[in-house]
mmCIF file with all atom_site columns, C-alpha atoms in Angstrom:
data_model
loop_
_atom_site.group_PDB
_atom_site.id
_atom_site.type_symbol
_atom_site.label_atom_id
_atom_site.label_alt_id
_atom_site.label_comp_id
_atom_site.label_asym_id
_atom_site.label_entity_id
_atom_site.label_seq_id
_atom_site.pdbx_PDB_ins_code
_atom_site.Cartn_x
_atom_site.Cartn_y
_atom_site.Cartn_z
_atom_site.occupancy
_atom_site.B_iso_or_equiv
_atom_site.pdbx_formal_charge
_atom_site.auth_seq_id
_atom_site.auth_comp_id
_atom_site.auth_asym_id
_atom_site.auth_atom_id
_atom_site.pdbx_PDB_model_num
ATOM 1   C CA . MET A 1 1   ? -49.821 112.226 90.783  1.00 81.00 ? 1   MET A CA 1
ATOM 2   C CA . THR A 1 2   ? -53.178 113.537 92.136  1.00 87.00 ? 2   THR A CA 1
ATOM 3   C CA . ALA A 1 3   ? -54.919 113.773 95.300  1.00 90.00 ? 3   ALA A CA 1
ATOM 4   C CA . GLY A 1 4   ? -58.589 115.292 96.104  1.00 90.00 ? 4   GLY A CA 1
ATOM 5   C CA . LEU A 1 5   ? -60.801 115.755 99.129  1.00 90.00 ? 5   LEU A CA 1
ATOM 6   C CA . ASP A 1 6   ? -64.735 116.043 98.792  1.00 90.00 ? 6   ASP A CA 1
ATOM 7   C CA . TYR A 1 7   ? -67.049 117.356 101.487 1.00 90.00 ? 7   TYR A CA 1
ATOM 8   C CA . GLN A 1 8   ? -70.737 117.161 101.498 1.00 90.00 ? 8   GLN A CA 1
ATOM 9   C CA . LEU A 1 9   ? -71.886 120.405 103.001 1.00 88.00 ? 9   LEU A CA 1
ATOM 10  C CA . THR A 1 10  ? -75.384 119.794 102.524 1.00 85.00 ? 10  THR A CA 1
ATOM 11  C CA . PRO A 1 11  ? -77.352 117.288 100.197 1.00 84.00 ? 11  PRO A CA 1
ATOM 12  C CA . GLU A 1 12  ? -77.128 119.717 97.363  1.00 82.00 ? 12  GLU A CA 1
ATOM 13  C CA . THR A 1 13  ? -73.852 121.483 98.097  1.00 85.00 ? 13  THR A CA 1
ATOM 14  C CA . LEU A 1 14  ? -70.704 119.718 97.567  1.00 86.00 ? 14  LEU A CA 1
ATOM 15  C CA . LEU A 1 15  ? -67.183 121.310 98.332  1.00 87.00 ? 15  LEU A CA 1
ATOM 16  C CA . TYR A 1 16  ? -63.852 119.886 96.665  1.00 86.00 ? 16  TYR A CA 1
ATOM 17  C CA . VAL A 1 17  ? -60.109 120.521 96.530  1.00 86.00 ? 17  VAL A CA 1
ATOM 18  C CA . LYS A 1 18  ? -57.770 118.802 94.074  1.00 85.00 ? 18  LYS A CA 1
ATOM 19  C CA . GLY A 1 19  ? -54.223 119.016 93.693  1.00 85.00 ? 19  GLY A CA 1
ATOM 20  C CA . SER A 1 20  ? -51.768 117.376 91.225  1.00 84.00 ? 20  SER A CA 1
ATOM 21  C CA . ARG A 1 21  ? -48.132 117.199 90.236  1.00 83.00 ? 21  ARG A CA 1
ATOM 22  C CA . GLY A 1 22  ? -47.214 116.580 86.483  1.00 81.00 ? 22  GLY A CA 1
ATOM 23  C CA . TYR A 1 23  ? -44.152 116.180 84.799  1.00 80.00 ? 23  TYR A CA 1
ATOM 24  C CA . LYS A 1 24  ? -42.951 116.703 80.927  1.00 80.00 ? 24  LYS A CA 1
ATOM 25  C CA . SER A 1 25  ? -39.623 115.537 79.897  1.00 83.00 ? 25  SER A CA 1
ATOM 26  C CA . GLY A 1 26  ? -37.107 117.821 78.111  1.00 83.00 ? 26  GLY A CA 1
ATOM 27  C CA . GLY A 1 27  ? -35.776 117.313 74.562  1.00 83.00 ? 27  GLY A CA 1
ATOM 28  C CA . PHE A 1 28  ? -33.674 118.562 71.814  1.00 82.00 ? 28  PHE A CA 1
ATOM 29  C CA . ASN A 1 29  ? -34.284 121.027 68.942  1.00 78.00 ? 29  ASN A CA 1
ATOM 30  C CA . LEU A 1 30  ? -32.863 119.073 65.925  1.00 79.00 ? 30  LEU A CA 1
ATOM 31  C CA . SER A 1 31  ? -32.749 122.270 63.722  1.00 74.00 ? 31  SER A CA 1
ATOM 32  C CA . ARG A 1 32  ? -30.312 123.816 66.068  1.00 72.00 ? 32  ARG A CA 1
ATOM 33  C CA . PRO A 1 33  ? -26.442 123.061 66.249  1.00 73.00 ? 33  PRO A CA 1
ATOM 34  C CA . LYS A 1 34  ? -25.188 120.831 68.879  1.00 76.00 ? 34  LYS A CA 1
ATOM 35  C CA . GLN A 1 35  ? -24.347 122.811 72.183  1.00 72.00 ? 35  GLN A CA 1
ATOM 36  C CA . SER A 1 36  ? -25.685 126.125 70.933  1.00 71.00 ? 36  SER A CA 1
ATOM 37  C CA . ALA A 1 37  ? -28.046 128.370 72.833  1.00 69.00 ? 37  ALA A CA 1
ATOM 38  C CA . PHE A 1 38  ? -31.197 126.795 71.682  1.00 72.00 ? 38  PHE A CA 1
ATOM 39  C CA . SER A 1 39  ? -29.928 123.094 71.113  1.00 79.00 ? 39  SER A CA 1
ATOM 40  C CA . GLU A 1 40  ? -31.776 121.489 74.058  1.00 80.00 ? 40  GLU A CA 1
ATOM 41  C CA . PHE A 1 41  ? -34.810 122.303 76.490  1.00 80.00 ? 41  PHE A CA 1
ATOM 42  C CA . LYS A 1 42  ? -35.127 121.020 80.144  1.00 80.00 ? 42  LYS A CA 1
ATOM 43  C CA . PRO A 1 43  ? -38.023 119.245 81.721  1.00 83.00 ? 43  PRO A CA 1
ATOM 44  C CA . GLU A 1 44  ? -41.039 120.972 82.923  1.00 81.00 ? 44  GLU A CA 1
ATOM 45  C CA . TYR A 1 45  ? -42.855 120.266 86.337  1.00 80.00 ? 45  TYR A CA 1
ATOM 46  C CA . VAL A 1 46  ? -46.585 121.630 86.936  1.00 79.00 ? 46  VAL A CA 1
ATOM 47  C CA . THR A 1 47  ? -48.148 121.903 90.337  1.00 79.00 ? 47  THR A CA 1
ATOM 48  C CA . ASP A 1 48  ? -51.912 122.436 90.066  1.00 80.00 ? 48  ASP A CA 1
ATOM 49  C CA . VAL A 1 49  ? -54.332 123.262 93.035  1.00 81.00 ? 49  VAL A CA 1
ATOM 50  C CA . GLU A 1 50  ? -58.273 123.657 92.295  1.00 82.00 ? 50  GLU A CA 1
ATOM 51  C CA . LEU A 1 51  ? -60.891 124.670 94.808  1.00 81.00 ? 51  LEU A CA 1
ATOM 52  C CA . GLY A 1 52  ? -64.534 124.764 93.974  1.00 82.00 ? 52  GLY A CA 1
ATOM 53  C CA . VAL A 1 53  ? -68.212 124.170 95.039  1.00 82.00 ? 53  VAL A CA 1
ATOM 54  C CA . LYS A 1 54  ? -71.125 122.528 93.227  1.00 82.00 ? 54  LYS A CA 1
ATOM 55  C CA . SER A 1 55  ? -74.664 123.168 94.162  1.00 82.00 ? 55  SER A CA 1
ATOM 56  C CA . ASP A 1 56  ? -78.194 122.435 93.091  1.00 78.00 ? 56  ASP A CA 1
ATOM 57  C CA . TRP A 1 57  ? -80.924 124.418 94.187  1.00 71.00 ? 57  TRP A CA 1
ATOM 58  C CA . GLU A 1 58  ? -84.469 125.858 93.266  1.00 71.00 ? 58  GLU A CA 1
ATOM 59  C CA . ILE A 1 59  ? -86.118 129.099 93.488  1.00 68.00 ? 59  ILE A CA 1
ATOM 60  C CA . MET A 1 60  ? -89.820 130.164 92.716  1.00 64.00 ? 60  MET A CA 1
ATOM 61  C CA . GLY A 1 61  ? -89.969 126.710 91.017  1.00 63.00 ? 61  GLY A CA 1
ATOM 62  C CA . ILE A 1 62  ? -87.197 127.105 88.588  1.00 63.00 ? 62  ILE A CA 1
ATOM 63  C CA . LYS A 1 63  ? -84.462 124.288 89.173  1.00 64.00 ? 63  LYS A CA 1
ATOM 64  C CA . ALA A 1 64  ? -80.668 125.416 88.574  1.00 63.00 ? 64  ALA A CA 1
ATOM 65  C CA . ARG A 1 65  ? -77.129 124.122 89.236  1.00 66.00 ? 65  ARG A CA 1
ATOM 66  C CA . THR A 1 66  ? -74.159 126.141 89.862  1.00 67.00 ? 66  THR A CA 1
ATOM 67  C CA . ARG A 1 67  ? -70.574 125.673 90.165  1.00 65.00 ? 67  ARG A CA 1
ATOM 68  C CA . PRO A 1 68  ? -68.981 128.725 91.158  1.00 59.00 ? 68  PRO A CA 1
ATOM 69  C CA . GLY A 1 69  ? -65.583 129.671 92.820  1.00 55.00 ? 69  GLY A CA 1
ATOM 70  C CA . SER A 1 70  ? -63.502 127.030 91.005  1.00 50.00 ? 70  SER A CA 1
ATOM 71  C CA . VAL A 1 71  ? -59.929 128.434 91.319  1.00 51.00 ? 71  VAL A CA 1
ATOM 72  C CA . PRO A 1 72  ? -57.126 126.622 89.373  1.00 49.00 ? 72  PRO A CA 1
ATOM 73  C CA . ARG A 1 73  ? -53.583 127.633 89.816  1.00 49.00 ? 73  ARG A CA 1
ATOM 74  C CA . ARG A 1 74  ? -50.466 126.201 88.149  1.00 48.00 ? 74  ARG A CA 1
ATOM 75  C CA . LEU A 1 75  ? -47.069 126.921 88.869  1.00 46.00 ? 75  LEU A CA 1
ATOM 76  C CA . GLN A 1 76  ? -44.788 125.475 86.276  1.00 45.00 ? 76  GLN A CA 1
ATOM 77  C CA . GLN A 1 77  ? -41.101 125.041 87.094  1.00 39.00 ? 77  GLN A CA 1
ATOM 78  C CA . HIS A 1 78  ? -37.625 123.113 87.007  1.00 34.00 ? 78  HIS A CA 1
ATOM 79  C CA . PRO A 1 79  ? -36.715 121.552 90.567  1.00 32.00 ? 79  PRO A CA 1
ATOM 80  C CA . THR A 1 80  ? -33.780 123.901 90.795  1.00 31.00 ? 80  THR A CA 1
ATOM 81  C CA . PHE A 1 81  ? -34.290 127.176 88.990  1.00 33.00 ? 81  PHE A CA 1
ATOM 82  C CA . GLY A 1 82  ? -37.456 126.593 87.545  1.00 36.00 ? 82  GLY A CA 1
ATOM 83  C CA . HIS A 1 83  ? -38.147 126.109 83.623  1.00 41.00 ? 83  HIS A CA 1
ATOM 84  C CA . THR A 1 84  ? -41.196 126.441 81.367  1.00 47.00 ? 84  THR A CA 1
ATOM 85  C CA . ALA A 1 85  ? -40.881 125.336 78.009  1.00 51.00 ? 85  ALA A CA 1
ATOM 86  C CA . TYR A 1 86  ? -42.470 127.600 74.978  1.00 50.00 ? 86  TYR A CA 1
ATOM 87  C CA . GLN A 1 87  ? -42.658 127.908 71.355  1.00 52.00 ? 87  GLN A CA 1
ATOM 88  C CA . ARG A 1 88  ? -40.428 130.852 69.752  1.00 51.00 ? 88  ARG A CA 1
ATOM 89  C CA . ALA A 1 89  ? -40.200 131.367 66.265  1.00 47.00 ? 89  ALA A CA 1
ATOM 90  C CA . LYS A 1 90  ? -36.772 132.217 65.280  1.00 47.00 ? 90  LYS A CA 1
ATOM 91  C CA . LEU A 1 91  ? -34.968 131.270 62.108  1.00 52.00 ? 91  LEU A CA 1
ATOM 92  C CA . SER A 1 92  ? -36.819 127.992 62.613  1.00 63.00 ? 92  SER A CA 1
ATOM 93  C CA . PRO A 1 93  ? -39.352 126.934 65.503  1.00 68.00 ? 93  PRO A CA 1
ATOM 94  C CA . VAL A 1 94  ? -37.772 125.885 68.754  1.00 72.00 ? 94  VAL A CA 1
ATOM 95  C CA . THR A 1 95  ? -38.545 125.158 72.161  1.00 74.00 ? 95  THR A CA 1
ATOM 96  C CA . GLU A 1 96  ? -36.736 127.037 75.168  1.00 73.00 ? 96  GLU A CA 1
ATOM 97  C CA . ASN A 1 97  ? -37.009 127.175 78.855  1.00 74.00 ? 97  ASN A CA 1
ATOM 98  C CA . ALA A 1 98  ? -38.601 130.264 80.911  1.00 73.00 ? 98  ALA A CA 1
ATOM 99  C CA . ALA A 1 99  ? -37.604 130.437 84.738  1.00 70.00 ? 99  ALA A CA 1
ATOM 100 C CA . ALA A 1 100 ? -41.048 130.116 85.960  1.00 78.00 ? 100 ALA A CA 1
ATOM 101 C CA . ALA A 1 101 ? -44.577 130.841 85.202  1.00 80.00 ? 101 ALA A CA 1
ATOM 102 C CA . THR A 1 102 ? -47.804 130.943 87.017  1.00 81.00 ? 102 THR A CA 1
ATOM 103 C CA . ILE A 1 103 ? -51.388 130.502 85.960  1.00 81.00 ? 103 ILE A CA 1
ATOM 104 C CA . GLN A 1 104 ? -54.182 131.808 88.192  1.00 82.00 ? 104 GLN A CA 1
ATOM 105 C CA . GLY A 1 105 ? -58.035 131.925 87.284  1.00 83.00 ? 105 GLY A CA 1
ATOM 106 C CA . VAL A 1 106 ? -61.440 131.601 88.182  1.00 82.00 ? 106 VAL A CA 1
ATOM 107 C CA . GLU A 1 107 ? -64.371 129.962 86.536  1.00 82.00 ? 107 GLU A CA 1
ATOM 108 C CA . ALA A 1 108 ? -68.032 129.764 87.117  1.00 82.00 ? 108 ALA A CA 1
ATOM 109 C CA . GLN A 1 109 ? -70.877 127.675 85.606  1.00 82.00 ? 109 GLN A CA 1
ATOM 110 C CA . GLY A 1 110 ? -74.281 127.776 86.068  1.00 82.00 ? 110 GLY A CA 1
ATOM 111 C CA . SER A 1 111 ? -77.439 126.201 84.633  1.00 83.00 ? 111 SER A CA 1
ATOM 112 C CA . VAL A 1 112 ? -81.247 126.977 84.723  1.00 84.00 ? 112 VAL A CA 1
ATOM 113 C CA . ILE A 1 113 ? -84.145 124.656 83.818  1.00 83.00 ? 113 ILE A CA 1
ATOM 114 C CA . PRO A 1 114 ? -87.251 127.193 83.539  1.00 84.00 ? 114 PRO A CA 1
ATOM 115 C CA . VAL A 1 115 ? -89.501 124.381 82.295  1.00 84.00 ? 115 VAL A CA 1
ATOM 116 C CA . SER A 1 116 ? -89.064 120.690 81.667  1.00 82.00 ? 116 SER A CA 1
ATOM 117 C CA . GLY A 1 117 ? -86.711 119.722 78.782  1.00 84.00 ? 117 GLY A CA 1
ATOM 118 C CA . THR A 1 118 ? -85.242 123.126 78.396  1.00 88.00 ? 118 THR A CA 1
ATOM 119 C CA . GLU A 1 119 ? -81.975 124.107 80.069  1.00 88.00 ? 119 GLU A CA 1
ATOM 120 C CA . ILE A 1 120 ? -79.825 127.368 79.588  1.00 90.00 ? 120 ILE A CA 1
ATOM 121 C CA . SER A 1 121 ? -76.360 127.473 80.681  1.00 88.00 ? 121 SER A CA 1
ATOM 122 C CA . LEU A 1 122 ? -73.894 130.259 81.417  1.00 88.00 ? 122 LEU A CA 1
ATOM 123 C CA . ALA A 1 123 ? -70.225 129.721 81.929  1.00 88.00 ? 123 ALA A CA 1
ATOM 124 C CA . TYR A 1 124 ? -67.560 132.505 82.589  1.00 89.00 ? 124 TYR A CA 1
ATOM 125 C CA . SER A 1 125 ? -63.739 132.108 83.087  1.00 88.00 ? 125 SER A CA 1
ATOM 126 C CA . PHE A 1 126 ? -60.997 134.478 84.074  1.00 88.00 ? 126 PHE A CA 1
ATOM 127 C CA . ILE A 1 127 ? -57.390 133.589 83.720  1.00 86.00 ? 127 ILE A CA 1
ATOM 128 C CA . ALA A 1 128 ? -54.120 135.510 84.282  1.00 86.00 ? 128 ALA A CA 1
ATOM 129 C CA . ALA A 1 129 ? -51.165 133.491 82.724  1.00 84.00 ? 129 ALA A CA 1
ATOM 130 C CA . LYS A 1 130 ? -47.818 135.059 82.660  1.00 83.00 ? 130 LYS A CA 1
ATOM 131 C CA . TYR A 1 131 ? -43.967 134.356 82.951  1.00 83.00 ? 131 TYR A CA 1
ATOM 132 C CA . ASN A 1 132 ? -42.475 135.249 86.316  1.00 82.00 ? 132 ASN A CA 1
ATOM 133 C CA . THR A 1 133 ? -38.979 135.254 85.520  1.00 80.00 ? 133 THR A CA 1
ATOM 134 C CA . PHE A 1 134 ? -37.818 134.804 81.907  1.00 80.00 ? 134 PHE A CA 1
ATOM 135 C CA . THR A 1 135 ? -34.608 136.048 80.094  1.00 77.00 ? 135 THR A CA 1
ATOM 136 C CA . ASP A 1 136 ? -34.417 135.053 76.642  1.00 73.00 ? 136 ASP A CA 1
ATOM 137 C CA . PRO A 1 137 ? -30.872 135.064 75.183  1.00 69.00 ? 137 PRO A CA 1
ATOM 138 C CA . LEU A 1 138 ? -31.786 137.005 72.137  1.00 70.00 ? 138 LEU A CA 1
ATOM 139 C CA . ALA A 1 139 ? -34.793 139.271 73.290  1.00 73.00 ? 139 ALA A CA 1
ATOM 140 C CA . GLY A 1 140 ? -33.665 139.980 76.678  1.00 77.00 ? 140 GLY A CA 1
ATOM 141 C CA . ASN A 1 141 ? -35.788 140.102 79.683  1.00 82.00 ? 141 ASN A CA 1
ATOM 142 C CA . MET A 1 142 ? -39.382 138.810 79.041  1.00 80.00 ? 142 MET A CA 1
ATOM 143 C CA . SER A 1 143 ? -40.492 138.687 82.654  1.00 83.00 ? 143 SER A CA 1
ATOM 144 C CA . GLY A 1 144 ? -44.160 139.647 82.781  1.00 83.00 ? 144 GLY A CA 1
ATOM 145 C CA . LEU A 1 145 ? -45.135 138.360 79.536  1.00 83.00 ? 145 LEU A CA 1
ATOM 146 C CA . GLU A 1 146 ? -48.423 137.164 78.930  1.00 84.00 ? 146 GLU A CA 1
ATOM 147 C CA . PHE A 1 147 ? -48.962 133.552 77.482  1.00 82.00 ? 147 PHE A CA 1
ATOM 148 C CA . PRO A 1 148 ? -49.732 133.696 73.846  1.00 82.00 ? 148 PRO A CA 1
ATOM 149 C CA . PHE A 1 149 ? -53.216 132.733 72.902  1.00 86.00 ? 149 PHE A CA 1
ATOM 150 C CA . VAL A 1 150 ? -54.629 132.491 76.450  1.00 86.00 ? 150 VAL A CA 1
ATOM 151 C CA . PRO A 1 151 ? -57.799 134.970 76.572  1.00 90.00 ? 151 PRO A CA 1
ATOM 152 C CA . LYS A 1 152 ? -58.264 136.596 80.379  1.00 90.00 ? 152 LYS A CA 1
ATOM 153 C CA . ASN A 1 153 ? -62.145 136.747 80.013  1.00 93.00 ? 153 ASN A CA 1
ATOM 154 C CA . LYS A 1 154 ? -64.326 134.018 78.131  1.00 93.00 ? 154 LYS A CA 1
ATOM 155 C CA . VAL A 1 155 ? -68.058 133.889 78.474  1.00 95.00 ? 155 VAL A CA 1
ATOM 156 C CA . SER A 1 156 ? -70.520 131.485 76.865  1.00 94.00 ? 156 SER A CA 1
ATOM 157 C CA . VAL A 1 157 ? -74.199 130.534 76.938  1.00 95.00 ? 157 VAL A CA 1
ATOM 158 C CA . THR A 1 158 ? -75.813 127.638 75.671  1.00 95.00 ? 158 THR A CA 1
ATOM 159 C CA . ALA A 1 159 ? -79.490 126.778 75.317  1.00 94.00 ? 159 ALA A CA 1
ATOM 160 C CA . ARG A 1 160 ? -80.698 123.345 74.994  1.00 91.00 ? 160 ARG A CA 1
ATOM 161 C CA . GLN A 1 161 ? -84.228 122.019 74.214  1.00 92.00 ? 161 GLN A CA 1
ATOM 162 C CA . GLU A 1 162 ? -85.143 118.224 74.530  1.00 89.00 ? 162 GLU A CA 1
ATOM 163 C CA . LEU A 1 163 ? -87.714 117.276 71.935  1.00 85.00 ? 163 LEU A CA 1
ATOM 164 C CA . PRO A 1 164 ? -89.603 113.878 72.247  1.00 81.00 ? 164 PRO A CA 1
ATOM 165 C CA . ILE A 1 165 ? -90.220 111.772 69.209  1.00 81.00 ? 165 ILE A CA 1
ATOM 166 C CA . PRO A 1 166 ? -92.137 108.760 68.499  1.00 77.00 ? 166 PRO A CA 1
ATOM 167 C CA . ALA A 1 167 ? -90.897 105.329 69.484  1.00 73.00 ? 167 ALA A CA 1
ATOM 168 C CA . ASN A 1 168 ? -89.276 106.547 72.764  1.00 72.00 ? 168 ASN A CA 1
ATOM 169 C CA . GLY A 1 169 ? -86.847 108.559 70.914  1.00 75.00 ? 169 GLY A CA 1
ATOM 170 C CA . ARG A 1 170 ? -85.589 112.164 71.595  1.00 79.00 ? 170 ARG A CA 1
ATOM 171 C CA . PHE A 1 171 ? -84.144 114.993 69.590  1.00 85.00 ? 171 PHE A CA 1
ATOM 172 C CA . GLU A 1 172 ? -82.283 117.477 71.375  1.00 88.00 ? 172 GLU A CA 1
ATOM 173 C CA . PRO A 1 173 ? -80.809 120.586 69.504  1.00 92.00 ? 173 PRO A CA 1
ATOM 174 C CA . VAL A 1 174 ? -78.256 122.748 71.004  1.00 94.00 ? 174 VAL A CA 1
ATOM 175 C CA . ALA A 1 175 ? -76.888 126.237 70.494  1.00 95.00 ? 175 ALA A CA 1
ATOM 176 C CA . THR A 1 176 ? -73.748 128.080 71.898  1.00 95.00 ? 176 THR A CA 1
ATOM 177 C CA . TYR A 1 177 ? -72.301 131.180 71.730  1.00 96.00 ? 177 TYR A CA 1
ATOM 178 C CA . SER A 1 178 ? -69.045 132.279 73.233  1.00 95.00 ? 178 SER A CA 1
ATOM 179 C CA . VAL A 1 179 ? -66.938 135.501 73.331  1.00 95.00 ? 179 VAL A CA 1
ATOM 180 C CA . GLN A 1 180 ? -63.416 136.372 74.636  1.00 94.00 ? 180 GLN A CA 1
ATOM 181 C CA . SER A 1 181 ? -61.520 138.984 75.217  1.00 93.00 ? 181 SER A CA 1
ATOM 182 C CA . HIS A 1 182 ? -58.225 139.859 73.261  1.00 89.00 ? 182 HIS A CA 1
ATOM 183 C CA . VAL A 1 183 ? -55.203 137.529 73.183  1.00 87.00 ? 183 VAL A CA 1
ATOM 184 C CA . ARG A 1 184 ? -51.520 138.034 72.725  1.00 83.00 ? 184 ARG A CA 1
ATOM 185 C CA . GLY A 1 185 ? -50.495 136.152 69.313  1.00 80.00 ? 185 GLY A CA 1
ATOM 186 C CA . ASP A 1 186 ? -46.932 136.236 69.684  1.00 75.00 ? 186 ASP A CA 1
ATOM 187 C CA . ASN A 1 187 ? -44.142 135.753 72.427  1.00 71.00 ? 187 ASN A CA 1
ATOM 188 C CA . THR A 1 188 ? -43.147 139.743 72.483  1.00 73.00 ? 188 THR A CA 1
ATOM 189 C CA . PHE A 1 189 ? -44.418 142.944 74.150  1.00 73.00 ? 189 PHE A CA 1
ATOM 190 C CA . SER A 1 190 ? -45.138 144.289 70.580  1.00 76.00 ? 190 SER A CA 1
ATOM 191 C CA . PRO A 1 191 ? -48.543 145.850 70.438  1.00 74.00 ? 191 PRO A CA 1
ATOM 192 C CA . THR A 1 192 ? -48.965 144.666 66.896  1.00 76.00 ? 192 THR A CA 1
ATOM 193 C CA . GLY A 1 193 ? -49.012 141.008 68.360  1.00 79.00 ? 193 GLY A CA 1
ATOM 194 C CA . VAL A 1 194 ? -52.561 141.383 69.980  1.00 85.00 ? 194 VAL A CA 1
ATOM 195 C CA . ILE A 1 195 ? -55.479 139.635 68.518  1.00 86.00 ? 195 ILE A CA 1
ATOM 196 C CA . GLN A 1 196 ? -58.599 141.269 69.168  1.00 87.00 ? 196 GLN A CA 1
ATOM 197 C CA . ALA A 1 197 ? -61.873 140.140 71.080  1.00 88.00 ? 197 ALA A CA 1
ATOM 198 C CA . MET A 1 198 ? -64.046 137.997 69.280  1.00 87.00 ? 198 MET A CA 1
ATOM 199 C CA . GLY A 1 199 ? -67.150 135.971 69.447  1.00 86.00 ? 199 GLY A CA 1
ATOM 200 C CA . SER A 1 200 ? -68.689 132.906 67.527  1.00 82.00 ? 200 SER A CA 1
#
């Protein structure tokens, strides 16, 4: 279920808010014995709220487009106690349930068109994703653990150049460079589980 509201503040500026509610069914870990600690996992419910603004503007003859202040927030929980499914490797991979998790973030995107046919875009995102309450039957209290493989900071720059070719065609080369902060590569608090920042 999704609902949203847009407000055209000016001809160049749009404000919006969007909310959605999602569901993911539970299931069974077939590799585990029936009625054992990890034989099944419960359903997952996700509530998502996003606020944002989109704007086109021009300064000193340079056209630009921005999308700052987009703030997604997701709370994942089971209807009674709250459960978030995640993958954990023990003797064999299983899916188990955390009590609750919150993902909060901010992202901003902007594009500049210095001359006709040339566009330079910059995108930045910040995501804070962690388990609020989570007690693992084997590993103990995992509350506050960051989500694995979710970088807190990510920046990308894209350059696009439109080149006309005969017969009303066009050639548009695009180059993108992205860099992200470190991520956690496992579901533990171990410092050895951290993957360092990288760019590509």
